[in-house]
CSV table of C-alpha atoms in Angstrom, one decimal:
chain,number,residue,atom,x,y,z
X,23,MET,CA,-145.2,117.2,79.5
X,24,LYS,CA,-142.0,118.8,79.6
X,25,ILE,CA,-144.0,122.1,80.0
X,26,ARG,CA,-145.2,121.1,82.6
X,27,GLU,CA,-141.6,119.3,84.1
X,28,ASN,CA,-139.8,122.2,84.3
X,29,MET,CA,-142.5,124.7,85.7
X,30,LEU,CA,-139.9,125.6,88.3
X,31,ILE,CA,-137.1,125.8,86.0
X,32,LYS,CA,-138.7,128.7,84.3
X,33,PHE,CA,-139.6,130.0,87.7
X,34,VAL,CA,-135.8,130.3,88.8
X,35,ARG,CA,-134.3,131.7,85.2
X,36,THR,CA,-137.6,134.1,85.1
X,37,ALA,CA,-136.6,135.5,89.2
X,38,HIS,CA,-132.7,135.5,88.1
X,39,GLY,CA,-133.4,137.3,85.2
X,40,VAL,CA,-136.1,139.8,86.8
X,41,SER,CA,-133.3,140.9,90.4
X,42,ARG,CA,-130.5,141.0,87.0
X,43,ASN,CA,-132.7,143.8,85.5
X,44,SER,CA,-133.3,144.8,89.1
X,45,ILE,CA,-130.7,145.4,91.4
X,46,HIS,CA,-126.7,145.0,91.3
X,47,SER,CA,-124.3,142.2,91.9
X,48,TYR,CA,-123.2,142.8,94.9
X,49,SER,CA,-124.3,145.7,98.0
X,50,ASN,CA,-120.8,146.9,98.4
X,51,LYS,CA,-117.2,146.2,97.0
X,52,PHE,CA,-116.4,145.6,99.9
X,53,SER,CA,-118.4,142.5,100.5
X,54,ARG,CA,-116.7,138.4,100.3
X,55,HIS,CA,-118.5,138.2,96.9
X,56,ASP,CA,-118.8,134.5,97.4
X,57,PHE,CA,-122.5,134.5,95.9
X,58,THR,CA,-124.0,137.7,93.9
X,59,GLN,CA,-127.5,139.4,95.0
X,60,HIS,CA,-129.2,138.0,91.8
X,61,GLN,CA,-128.2,134.3,93.1
X,62,LEU,CA,-129.5,134.9,96.8
X,63,LEU,CA,-132.2,136.5,95.3
X,64,SER,CA,-133.5,134.2,93.5
X,65,LEU,CA,-132.6,131.2,96.0
X,66,LEU,CA,-135.7,133.5,98.5
X,67,CYS,CA,-138.0,133.1,95.0
X,68,LEU,CA,-137.1,129.4,94.6
X,69,LYS,CA,-138.2,128.9,98.4
X,70,GLU,CA,-140.7,130.8,99.0
X,71,ARG,CA,-142.6,128.8,95.7
X,72,MET,CA,-141.4,125.6,97.2
X,73,ASN,CA,-142.8,126.7,100.0
X,74,LYS,CA,-139.9,125.8,102.6
X,75,HIS,CA,-137.8,126.9,105.3
X,76,TYR,CA,-134.5,127.9,105.2
X,77,ARG,CA,-133.2,125.0,106.3
X,78,ASP,CA,-135.2,122.2,104.4
X,79,PHE,CA,-134.4,124.3,101.7
X,80,ILE,CA,-130.7,124.2,101.2
X,81,GLU,CA,-131.0,120.7,101.8
X,82,GLU,CA,-133.2,120.3,98.7
X,83,LEU,CA,-131.0,122.2,97.0
X,84,GLU,CA,-128.2,120.2,96.8
X,85,LEU,CA,-130.4,117.9,94.8
X,86,MET,CA,-131.0,120.0,92.2
X,87,PRO,CA,-127.9,121.0,90.2
X,88,ARG,CA,-129.8,122.1,87.1
X,89,VAL,CA,-130.9,124.7,89.6
X,90,VAL,CA,-127.3,125.3,90.8
X,91,LYS,CA,-126.3,125.7,87.5
X,92,ILE,CA,-128.4,128.2,85.8
X,93,LEU,CA,-127.5,130.4,88.7
X,94,GLY,CA,-124.1,129.6,87.8
X,95,LEU,CA,-123.7,128.8,91.8
X,96,LYS,CA,-119.2,127.8,92.5
X,97,LYS,CA,-121.1,126.4,95.7
X,98,ILE,CA,-124.3,125.7,98.0
X,99,PRO,CA,-124.6,128.6,100.6
X,100,HIS,CA,-125.5,127.9,103.7
X,101,PHE,CA,-129.6,128.1,105.3
X,102,THR,CA,-127.9,131.6,107.4
X,103,THR,CA,-126.8,133.3,104.5
X,104,LEU,CA,-129.9,133.1,102.5
X,105,GLN,CA,-131.5,134.5,106.2
X,106,LYS,CA,-128.8,137.3,106.8
X,107,PHE,CA,-129.2,138.6,102.8
X,108,PHE,CA,-133.5,138.9,103.4
X,109,LYS,CA,-132.7,141.2,106.6
X,110,ARG,CA,-130.2,143.1,104.9
X,111,ILE,CA,-131.6,143.6,101.5
X,112,SER,CA,-133.6,147.1,102.2
X,113,SER,CA,-137.4,147.2,101.1
X,114,PHE,CA,-136.4,149.9,98.2
X,115,LEU,CA,-135.3,147.1,96.2
X,116,LEU,CA,-137.5,145.1,96.5
X,117,GLU,CA,-140.4,147.6,95.2
X,118,LYS,CA,-137.9,147.5,92.4
X,119,VAL,CA,-137.9,144.5,91.6
X,120,LEU,CA,-141.6,144.0,91.7
X,121,THR,CA,-141.4,147.3,89.5
X,122,GLN,CA,-139.5,144.9,87.1
X,123,THR,CA,-141.5,141.8,87.1
X,124,VAL,CA,-144.7,144.1,86.2
X,125,LYS,CA,-142.9,144.3,82.8
X,126,LEU,CA,-143.0,141.4,82.1
X,127,PHE,CA,-146.5,141.7,81.4
X,128,ASP,CA,-146.2,144.4,78.5
X,129,ILE,CA,-149.2,146.6,80.7
X,130,ASP,CA,-151.2,149.4,78.7
X,131,ASP,CA,-154.4,151.3,79.6
X,132,ALA,CA,-155.1,148.7,82.8
X,133,TRP,CA,-158.5,149.0,84.7
X,134,ILE,CA,-157.1,148.3,88.5
X,135,ALA,CA,-158.4,146.2,91.6
X,136,ILE,CA,-157.7,147.4,95.1
X,137,ASP,CA,-158.5,145.4,97.6
X,138,GLY,CA,-156.0,144.3,101.2
X,139,THR,CA,-155.3,140.9,102.7
X,140,GLY,CA,-154.1,139.8,106.0
X,141,HIS,CA,-150.9,137.6,106.6
X,142,SER,CA,-150.7,135.9,109.5
X,143,SER,CA,-147.2,136.1,112.2
X,144,SER,CA,-147.9,133.2,114.2
X,145,TYR,CA,-146.4,130.4,115.0
X,146,ALA,CA,-149.5,129.5,117.4
X,147,SER,CA,-150.9,125.8,116.9
X,148,LEU,CA,-155.1,125.3,116.3
X,149,TYR,CA,-155.2,124.1,119.5
X,150,TYR,CA,-154.1,127.1,120.8
X,151,ALA,CA,-155.5,129.7,118.8
X,152,LYS,CA,-159.0,127.9,119.1
X,153,LYS,CA,-158.3,128.0,123.7
X,154,LEU,CA,-157.2,131.6,123.4
X,155,LYS,CA,-160.9,132.4,121.5
X,156,LYS,CA,-162.1,131.0,125.4
X,157,GLN,CA,-160.0,134.0,127.2
X,158,LYS,CA,-161.5,137.0,125.5
X,159,LYS,CA,-159.2,138.9,127.9
X,160,ARG,CA,-156.6,137.7,126.2
X,161,ARG,CA,-155.4,138.6,121.8
X,162,ARG,CA,-152.8,136.9,119.5
X,163,LYS,CA,-150.5,138.9,117.8
X,164,ASN,CA,-151.5,141.8,115.2
X,165,TYR,CA,-150.9,140.2,111.0
X,166,THR,CA,-149.9,142.2,108.1
X,167,LYS,CA,-151.9,143.5,106.5
X,168,ASN,CA,-151.3,143.2,102.6
X,169,GLN,CA,-152.3,145.7,100.2
X,170,ILE,CA,-152.0,145.0,96.2
X,171,ALA,CA,-153.3,146.7,93.3
X,172,VAL,CA,-153.5,144.8,90.2
X,173,ASP,CA,-154.5,144.5,86.5
X,174,THR,CA,-157.8,142.5,86.6
X,175,GLU,CA,-156.5,141.8,82.6
X,176,SER,CA,-153.0,139.4,83.4
X,177,GLN,CA,-154.5,139.2,86.8
X,178,ALA,CA,-150.5,140.6,88.1
X,179,ILE,CA,-149.7,142.3,91.3
X,180,VAL,CA,-148.4,146.2,89.9
X,181,ALA,CA,-147.9,148.3,93.5
X,182,HIS,CA,-148.4,147.2,96.9
X,183,ARG,CA,-148.5,148.3,100.4
X,184,VAL,CA,-147.6,146.2,103.6
X,185,ALA,CA,-147.6,147.1,107.1
X,186,LYS,CA,-148.7,146.4,110.7
X,187,GLY,CA,-152.2,145.4,111.1
X,188,PRO,CA,-154.8,145.5,112.0
X,189,ARG,CA,-155.6,148.5,109.6
X,190,HIS,CA,-158.2,149.9,107.6
X,191,ASP,CA,-157.9,149.3,104.1
X,192,SER,CA,-158.3,153.6,103.0
X,193,ARG,CA,-155.7,154.2,104.9
X,194,ASP,CA,-153.3,153.9,102.5
X,195,ALA,CA,-155.2,153.1,99.4
X,196,ILE,CA,-154.0,156.8,97.9
X,197,PRO,CA,-150.1,155.9,98.9
X,198,LEU,CA,-151.3,152.3,96.4
X,199,ILE,CA,-153.3,154.6,93.7
X,200,ARG,CA,-150.3,157.0,93.1
X,201,LYS,CA,-147.9,153.9,92.8
X,202,SER,CA,-150.2,152.2,90.5
X,203,TYR,CA,-150.4,155.2,87.4
X,204,ARG,CA,-146.8,155.5,88.2
X,205,THR,CA,-145.7,152.3,86.9
X,206,VAL,CA,-147.8,151.6,84.4
X,207,LYS,CA,-151.0,153.2,82.9
X,208,THR,CA,-154.5,153.0,83.5
X,209,SER,CA,-157.8,154.1,82.7
X,210,GLY,CA,-160.4,153.1,86.1
X,211,TYR,CA,-159.6,151.0,89.3
X,212,SER,CA,-162.4,149.5,91.6
X,213,MET,CA,-162.5,149.2,94.8
X,214,ASP,CA,-165.4,148.3,97.8
X,215,LYS,CA,-166.9,150.9,100.4
X,216,ALA,CA,-164.3,150.8,102.1
X,217,TYR,CA,-162.6,152.9,100.5
X,218,ASP,CA,-165.4,155.7,99.7
X,219,LYS,CA,-163.9,158.5,100.5
X,220,GLU,CA,-164.0,162.2,98.8
X,221,GLY,CA,-159.9,162.3,98.8
X,222,ILE,CA,-159.9,158.7,97.3
X,223,HIS,CA,-161.9,159.7,94.5
X,224,LYS,CA,-160.2,162.8,93.9
X,225,VAL,CA,-156.9,161.8,93.5
X,226,VAL,CA,-158.0,158.9,90.7
X,227,MET,CA,-159.8,161.1,88.6
X,228,GLU,CA,-157.9,164.2,88.8
X,229,GLU,CA,-154.1,162.8,89.2
X,230,ALA,CA,-154.3,158.9,87.2
X,231,LYS,CA,-156.5,160.7,85.1
X,232,ALA,CA,-159.1,157.2,85.4
X,233,GLU,CA,-162.3,156.2,86.1
X,234,SER,CA,-163.3,155.5,89.8
X,235,MET,CA,-166.1,153.1,90.1
X,236,ILE,CA,-166.4,152.7,94.0
X,237,PRO,CA,-169.7,152.1,96.0
X,238,LEU,CA,-171.1,154.6,98.0
X,239,ARG,CA,-171.3,154.1,102.0
X,240,LYS,CA,-175.5,154.9,103.0
X,241,ARG,CA,-175.1,158.2,105.2
X,242,ALA,CA,-172.2,159.9,103.6
X,243,LYS,CA,-171.5,163.5,103.0
X,244,LYS,CA,-172.0,163.5,99.0
X,245,GLY,CA,-169.1,165.5,97.7
X,246,LYS,CA,-168.5,166.8,93.8
X,247,TYR,CA,-166.2,163.8,93.2
X,248,ARG,CA,-168.9,161.4,94.9
X,249,LEU,CA,-172.0,162.6,92.8
X,250,LYS,CA,-169.8,162.5,89.9
X,251,MET,CA,-168.5,159.0,90.4
X,252,LEU,CA,-172.7,158.1,90.7
X,253,GLU,CA,-173.8,159.6,88.2
X,254,GLU,CA,-171.0,157.9,85.8
X,255,PHE,CA,-171.8,154.3,87.8
X,256,ASP,CA,-170.8,151.5,86.3
X,257,GLU,CA,-172.2,147.8,88.1
X,258,LYS,CA,-170.2,145.7,85.2
X,259,LYS,CA,-166.8,147.6,85.7
X,260,TYR,CA,-166.8,147.8,89.4
X,261,HIS,CA,-167.5,144.0,89.3
X,262,ARG,CA,-163.9,143.3,88.2
X,263,ARG,CA,-162.8,143.8,91.6
X,264,SER,CA,-163.5,140.9,92.3
X,265,LEU,CA,-160.1,139.4,90.7
X,266,VAL,CA,-158.5,141.3,93.2
X,267,GLU,CA,-159.7,138.7,95.1
X,268,THR,CA,-158.8,135.7,93.1
X,269,VAL,CA,-155.1,136.6,93.0
X,270,PHE,CA,-155.6,137.0,97.0
X,271,SER,CA,-156.9,133.4,96.6
X,272,VAL,CA,-153.8,131.6,94.2
X,273,GLU,CA,-150.5,133.6,96.6
X,274,LYS,CA,-151.8,132.3,99.3
X,275,ARG,CA,-152.4,128.4,98.1
X,276,VAL,CA,-148.7,128.5,96.3
X,277,PHE,CA,-146.9,130.6,98.6
X,278,GLY,CA,-148.4,130.0,102.2
X,279,ASP,CA,-150.5,132.6,104.6
X,280,VAL,CA,-148.1,132.8,107.1
X,281,ASN,CA,-145.3,135.0,108.4
X,282,TYR,CA,-142.3,133.3,110.2
X,283,SER,CA,-141.2,135.8,111.0
X,284,ARG,CA,-139.8,137.5,114.5
X,285,SER,CA,-140.5,141.4,113.7
X,286,ASN,CA,-143.1,143.4,111.9
X,287,ARG,CA,-140.8,144.8,109.6
X,288,LEU,CA,-138.9,141.0,108.1
X,289,ARG,CA,-142.8,140.3,108.0
X,290,ASN,CA,-143.3,142.8,106.3
X,291,LYS,CA,-141.0,142.1,103.9
X,292,GLU,CA,-142.1,138.9,104.0
X,293,SER,CA,-145.8,139.2,102.3
X,294,LYS,CA,-143.4,141.8,100.0
X,295,LEU,CA,-141.2,139.3,98.8
X,296,ARG,CA,-144.9,137.3,98.2
X,297,ASN,CA,-146.3,139.2,96.1
X,298,ILE,CA,-142.8,139.3,93.7
X,299,CYS,CA,-143.3,135.8,93.9
X,300,TYR,CA,-146.6,135.6,92.5
X,301,ASN,CA,-145.8,137.7,89.9
X,302,ILE,CA,-143.3,135.7,89.0
X,303,TYR,CA,-144.9,132.0,89.5
X,304,ARG,CA,-148.5,134.0,87.4
X,305,TYR,CA,-146.1,135.4,84.2
X,306,VAL,CA,-144.4,131.4,83.9
X,307,ARG,CA,-148.3,130.1,84.1
X,308,PHE,CA,-149.6,132.9,81.9
X,309,PHE,CA,-146.9,131.9,79.7
X,310,THR,CA,-146.8,128.2,79.9
X,311,LEU,CA,-150.3,128.1,79.4
X,312,GLU,CA,-150.4,130.2,75.2
X,313,ILE,CA,-147.9,128.3,75.0
X,314,LEU,CA,-150.2,124.7,76.0
X,315,LYS,CA,-152.8,126.7,74.1
X,316,ASP,CA,-151.0,127.9,70.7
X,317,PHE,CA,-149.8,123.9,70.2
X,318,TYR,CA,-153.5,122.8,70.9
X,319,ILE,CA,-154.1,125.0,68.2
X,320,ALA,CA,-151.7,124.3,65.9
């Protein structure tokens, strides 16, 4: 029972440890030093895990003495402190934090699945959404496109590319592939037909030195790398791609599907933070399940 009861505590400990190994304590020497960046980032992750708004989260934080003690908080921050920190933290630092979460899984010789999904960016009610469908001339706001590279063994997000949608999947495929093989050693990639391009196959086979499992589109011109992939295509390896859909399902179920920020830049950062939180959540769940399995076997 204690293992299940302390899941949030383990999440906070892991988030705090990851942030301490990723970023400096303070953004500059002239800051007030009331809170460290490690503390604030850990609180942001916990807020995402609890799926709360800033005001509600801070009110509940006052009733969580164990979290306050773990993070070493001398006082409870105002909700605007978290808001301002989130606006201030750069996407570059979030990338460093994501890379640090990948190290938790000790991944080697990974088979990567790549796909994208959308995160809603609207406060619109269900009634409003239905009403807009009747008005063809009016369109709803753009969504946030979140493309991820997932290790199919651990189901951890190895790399991501987040941008304003709508956006074709293949547009960010090459940068995402390069990010992934620079983060972990890869043996192959599985992607759907939307990624079937000669350039993508070339990057996978020549740069990443890995296998490419992408089904060919009909009536598309055959190239050197696409023909090579066709000869070596393995249906079983390709269908490991479906695990990326599992990751999307878990992420949206646990952390929600809506980005509440007003600007595209902040909405993109929300999706990146959600990917970081998913990795921490996945690690805590995986680690706990392994302990439970060993306990019952023993």
